[in-house]
Amino acid sequence: MSIRLDPRRLAALKLLAAESGLRPGELVTQWVRERLDTARAGGDVAPAAAPAVDGTAFAALEARVEELARRVEELAARAEGAAPAARAAAEAAAPAEAPLRRARPRKQATAAAEPAAATSTTRARKAARAEAVVDGAGRRIRLHEEIIDIIRERGPMSAAELADAIRERGRYAPPRSAKPLDAASVNARVSNPVYRSRFVRSDGKIGLADQG
């Protein structure tokens, strides 16, 4: 058997049970027994162990229950009013975070620059292959090879002397250019990261690394 009570009466029952040192179910059971005993005796018998609660005390309990209910409603109303304010604050703060999200492409730009730097050596090698000249025997001649051959024959020389010697030999000519080979081109090839390990510079002259 179950008993349903509205929230206010249930709260009053709990308060009465707490004041009597009983659980709500025990207090209800006690009341039911007393009513049954009274009905069997056929008279009005005052409850012996029931808590003595007059109309004034019960009204005070109801007032306390109503006060508690009112406070709960106020707290619920405050929570509902705070929710829109919290959402508005979050929406107002959202634009401030947007620049941080837009800053991510800078990392991508930096990452894109790294492969470009890594391919500089490959580009230099391709340029060297493009400028190669074919001699009378059909052999491809590259500028750094011509420099190495002349240094092996004549010893260390300055960039200007190497340029003169290469022009005298006539086996190499700068591709895609009508200008004759000059000292700047020789210096650029000797300083190229792909070939500079083969050369050494000393006293303004260029020599071969393997001839130390």
Short mmCIF file of C-alpha atoms in Angstrom, two decimals:
data_model
loop_
_atom_site.label_atom_id
_atom_site.label_comp_id
_atom_site.label_asym_id
_atom_site.label_seq_id
_atom_site.Cartn_x
_atom_site.Cartn_y
_atom_site.Cartn_z
CA MET A 1 0.00 0.00 0.00
CA SER A 2 1.32 3.41 -0.91
CA ILE A 3 0.17 6.89 0.09
CA ARG A 4 0.55 9.93 -2.15
CA LEU A 5 0.77 13.39 -0.64
CA ASP A 6 1.25 16.78 -2.22
CA PRO A 7 4.70 18.34 -1.63
CA ARG A 8 3.57 20.65 1.16
CA ARG A 9 1.85 17.92 3.21
CA LEU A 10 4.82 15.63 2.62
CA ALA A 11 7.17 18.32 3.92
CA ALA A 12 4.96 18.83 6.98
CA LEU A 13 4.98 15.07 7.61
CA LYS A 14 8.77 14.98 7.47
CA LEU A 15 9.04 17.88 9.94
CA LEU A 16 6.61 16.23 12.38
CA ALA A 17 8.47 12.92 12.13
CA ALA A 18 11.83 14.65 12.74
CA GLU A 19 10.47 16.40 15.84
CA SER A 20 9.12 13.07 17.13
CA GLY A 21 12.38 11.23 16.44
CA LEU A 22 10.68 8.89 13.96
CA ARG A 23 10.79 8.22 10.28
CA PRO A 24 7.84 9.51 8.22
CA GLY A 25 6.65 5.96 7.49
CA GLU A 26 6.82 5.00 11.18
CA LEU A 27 4.83 8.07 12.19
CA VAL A 28 2.12 7.33 9.60
CA THR A 29 1.96 3.70 10.77
CA GLN A 30 1.58 4.88 14.34
CA TRP A 31 -1.27 7.21 13.39
CA VAL A 32 -3.08 4.49 11.45
CA ARG A 33 -2.84 2.06 14.37
CA GLU A 34 -4.21 4.63 16.79
CA ARG A 35 -7.14 5.39 14.48
CA LEU A 36 -7.90 1.71 14.07
CA ASP A 37 -7.78 1.09 17.83
CA THR A 38 -10.08 4.05 18.39
CA ALA A 39 -12.54 2.77 15.76
CA ARG A 40 -12.59 -0.71 17.34
CA ALA A 41 -13.23 0.70 20.83
CA GLY A 42 -16.12 2.63 19.45
CA GLY A 43 -15.14 5.93 20.96
CA ASP A 44 -12.91 8.92 20.61
CA VAL A 45 -9.60 8.10 22.24
CA ALA A 46 -6.83 10.69 22.19
CA PRO A 47 -3.67 9.35 20.69
CA ALA A 48 -1.26 8.33 23.43
CA ALA A 49 2.06 8.45 21.60
CA ALA A 50 1.19 10.81 18.78
CA PRO A 51 2.94 14.13 18.86
CA ALA A 52 0.81 16.83 20.36
CA VAL A 53 0.38 19.34 17.60
CA ASP A 54 -2.35 21.95 17.83
CA GLY A 55 -3.75 24.02 15.00
CA THR A 56 -1.32 26.87 15.61
CA ALA A 57 1.73 24.58 15.42
CA PHE A 58 0.45 22.95 12.26
CA ALA A 59 -0.18 26.35 10.70
CA ALA A 60 3.39 27.34 11.60
CA LEU A 61 4.66 24.19 9.91
CA GLU A 62 2.66 25.00 6.79
CA ALA A 63 4.09 28.54 6.83
CA ARG A 64 7.62 27.13 7.02
CA VAL A 65 6.89 24.76 4.15
CA GLU A 66 5.50 27.63 2.06
CA GLU A 67 8.57 29.74 2.85
CA LEU A 68 10.86 26.92 1.72
CA ALA A 69 8.85 26.47 -1.46
CA ARG A 70 9.06 30.20 -2.16
CA ARG A 71 12.84 30.16 -1.76
CA VAL A 72 13.15 27.22 -4.09
CA GLU A 73 11.10 29.08 -6.70
CA GLU A 74 13.30 32.19 -6.32
CA LEU A 75 16.46 30.14 -6.77
CA ALA A 76 15.01 28.48 -9.85
CA ALA A 77 14.04 31.88 -11.29
CA ARG A 78 17.55 33.23 -10.65
CA ALA A 79 19.09 30.22 -12.37
CA GLU A 80 16.85 30.70 -15.40
CA GLY A 81 17.75 34.41 -15.55
CA ALA A 82 21.48 33.67 -15.25
CA ALA A 83 21.48 31.22 -18.16
CA PRO A 84 20.77 33.84 -20.89
CA ALA A 85 23.36 36.15 -19.35
CA ALA A 86 25.95 33.38 -19.45
CA ARG A 87 25.14 32.65 -23.10
CA ALA A 88 25.40 36.34 -23.97
CA ALA A 89 28.78 36.58 -22.25
CA ALA A 90 30.04 33.55 -24.16
CA GLU A 91 28.85 35.04 -27.48
CA ALA A 92 30.51 38.36 -26.65
CA ALA A 93 33.80 36.62 -25.87
CA ALA A 94 33.74 34.52 -29.05
CA PRO A 95 34.98 37.29 -31.46
CA ALA A 96 38.02 37.84 -29.24
CA GLU A 97 39.14 34.26 -29.89
CA ALA A 98 38.78 34.54 -33.67
CA PRO A 99 42.22 36.20 -34.32
CA LEU A 100 43.91 33.30 -32.54
CA ARG A 101 42.24 30.84 -34.89
CA ARG A 102 43.16 32.93 -37.93
CA ALA A 103 46.81 32.89 -36.83
CA ARG A 104 47.16 29.21 -37.73
CA PRO A 105 47.86 29.81 -41.46
CA ARG A 106 51.14 31.47 -40.43
CA LYS A 107 52.42 28.07 -39.32
CA GLN A 108 51.40 26.66 -42.67
CA ALA A 109 53.29 29.44 -44.44
CA THR A 110 56.39 28.64 -42.38
CA ALA A 111 56.03 24.94 -43.15
CA ALA A 112 55.68 25.77 -46.85
CA ALA A 113 58.93 27.77 -46.76
CA GLU A 114 60.90 24.78 -45.44
CA PRO A 115 60.42 22.59 -48.55
CA ALA A 116 61.39 25.58 -50.71
CA ALA A 117 64.69 25.92 -48.83
CA ALA A 118 65.24 22.17 -49.00
CA THR A 119 64.94 22.17 -52.79
CA SER A 120 67.55 24.90 -53.34
CA THR A 121 70.28 22.29 -53.81
CA THR A 122 68.16 20.41 -56.33
CA ARG A 123 67.61 23.61 -58.29
CA ALA A 124 71.34 24.27 -58.35
CA ARG A 125 71.99 20.80 -59.73
CA LYS A 126 69.35 21.26 -62.40
CA ALA A 127 70.90 24.59 -63.38
CA ALA A 128 74.29 22.94 -63.69
CA ARG A 129 72.86 20.27 -65.98
CA ALA A 130 71.09 22.88 -68.09
CA GLU A 131 74.27 24.88 -68.69
CA ALA A 132 76.33 21.87 -69.73
CA VAL A 133 77.90 22.15 -73.18
CA VAL A 134 78.67 19.26 -75.46
CA ASP A 135 82.19 19.18 -76.93
CA GLY A 136 83.25 17.85 -80.30
CA ALA A 137 83.36 14.28 -79.05
CA GLY A 138 79.78 14.49 -77.77
CA ARG A 139 80.77 14.61 -74.07
CA ARG A 140 78.80 16.89 -71.80
CA ILE A 141 81.05 19.51 -70.21
CA ARG A 142 80.02 21.33 -67.04
CA LEU A 143 81.57 24.48 -65.65
CA HIS A 144 82.84 22.94 -62.43
CA GLU A 145 84.44 20.09 -64.40
CA GLU A 146 86.24 22.58 -66.63
CA ILE A 147 87.50 24.47 -63.56
CA ILE A 148 88.81 21.22 -62.03
CA ASP A 149 90.58 20.20 -65.25
CA ILE A 150 92.37 23.55 -65.57
CA ILE A 151 93.46 23.58 -61.90
CA ARG A 152 94.85 20.04 -62.28
CA GLU A 153 96.82 21.15 -65.34
CA ARG A 154 98.03 24.58 -64.20
CA GLY A 155 97.66 24.61 -60.41
CA PRO A 156 95.68 27.02 -58.19
CA MET A 157 94.49 30.16 -59.96
CA SER A 158 92.36 33.20 -59.24
CA ALA A 159 88.77 33.33 -60.45
CA ALA A 160 89.70 35.81 -63.17
CA GLU A 161 92.59 33.60 -64.35
CA LEU A 162 90.31 30.57 -64.44
CA ALA A 163 87.73 32.48 -66.48
CA ASP A 164 90.42 33.52 -68.99
CA ALA A 165 91.73 29.94 -69.22
CA ILE A 166 88.24 28.52 -69.81
CA ARG A 167 87.59 31.05 -72.59
CA GLU A 168 90.95 30.21 -74.18
CA ARG A 169 90.18 26.48 -74.21
CA GLY A 170 86.86 27.20 -75.90
CA ARG A 171 85.23 24.03 -74.66
CA TYR A 172 82.66 25.71 -72.46
CA ALA A 173 80.35 28.68 -73.01
CA PRO A 174 77.56 29.93 -70.72
CA PRO A 175 74.24 28.56 -72.01
CA ARG A 176 71.32 30.88 -72.77
CA SER A 177 73.63 33.88 -72.57
CA ALA A 178 75.60 35.85 -75.16
CA LYS A 179 78.02 37.19 -72.52
CA PRO A 180 81.40 35.48 -72.20
CA LEU A 181 82.31 33.65 -69.00
CA ASP A 182 83.61 36.00 -66.26
CA ALA A 183 85.23 35.73 -62.82
CA ALA A 184 81.87 36.21 -61.06
CA SER A 185 80.48 33.07 -62.70
CA VAL A 186 83.56 31.10 -61.64
CA ASN A 187 83.28 32.36 -58.05
CA ALA A 188 79.58 31.50 -57.98
CA ARG A 189 80.23 27.95 -59.14
CA VAL A 190 83.08 27.37 -56.68
CA SER A 191 80.92 28.74 -53.82
CA ASN A 192 77.89 26.66 -54.81
CA PRO A 193 76.94 24.34 -51.89
CA VAL A 194 76.86 21.39 -54.29
CA TYR A 195 80.50 21.81 -55.43
CA ARG A 196 82.33 23.91 -52.86
CA SER A 197 83.56 20.84 -50.97
CA ARG A 198 85.77 20.09 -54.02
CA PHE A 199 87.59 23.42 -53.87
CA VAL A 200 89.74 25.38 -51.41
CA ARG A 201 90.66 29.06 -51.39
CA SER A 202 94.05 30.31 -50.28
CA ASP A 203 95.79 33.66 -50.90
CA GLY A 204 93.09 34.70 -53.37
CA LYS A 205 93.50 31.58 -55.46
CA ILE A 206 91.27 28.59 -55.98
CA GLY A 207 92.68 25.10 -55.60
CA LEU A 208 91.40 21.57 -55.34
CA ALA A 209 90.52 20.04 -51.97
CA ASP A 210 91.98 16.65 -52.88
CA GLN A 211 95.35 18.27 -53.67
CA GLY A 212 95.53 19.85 -50.19
#
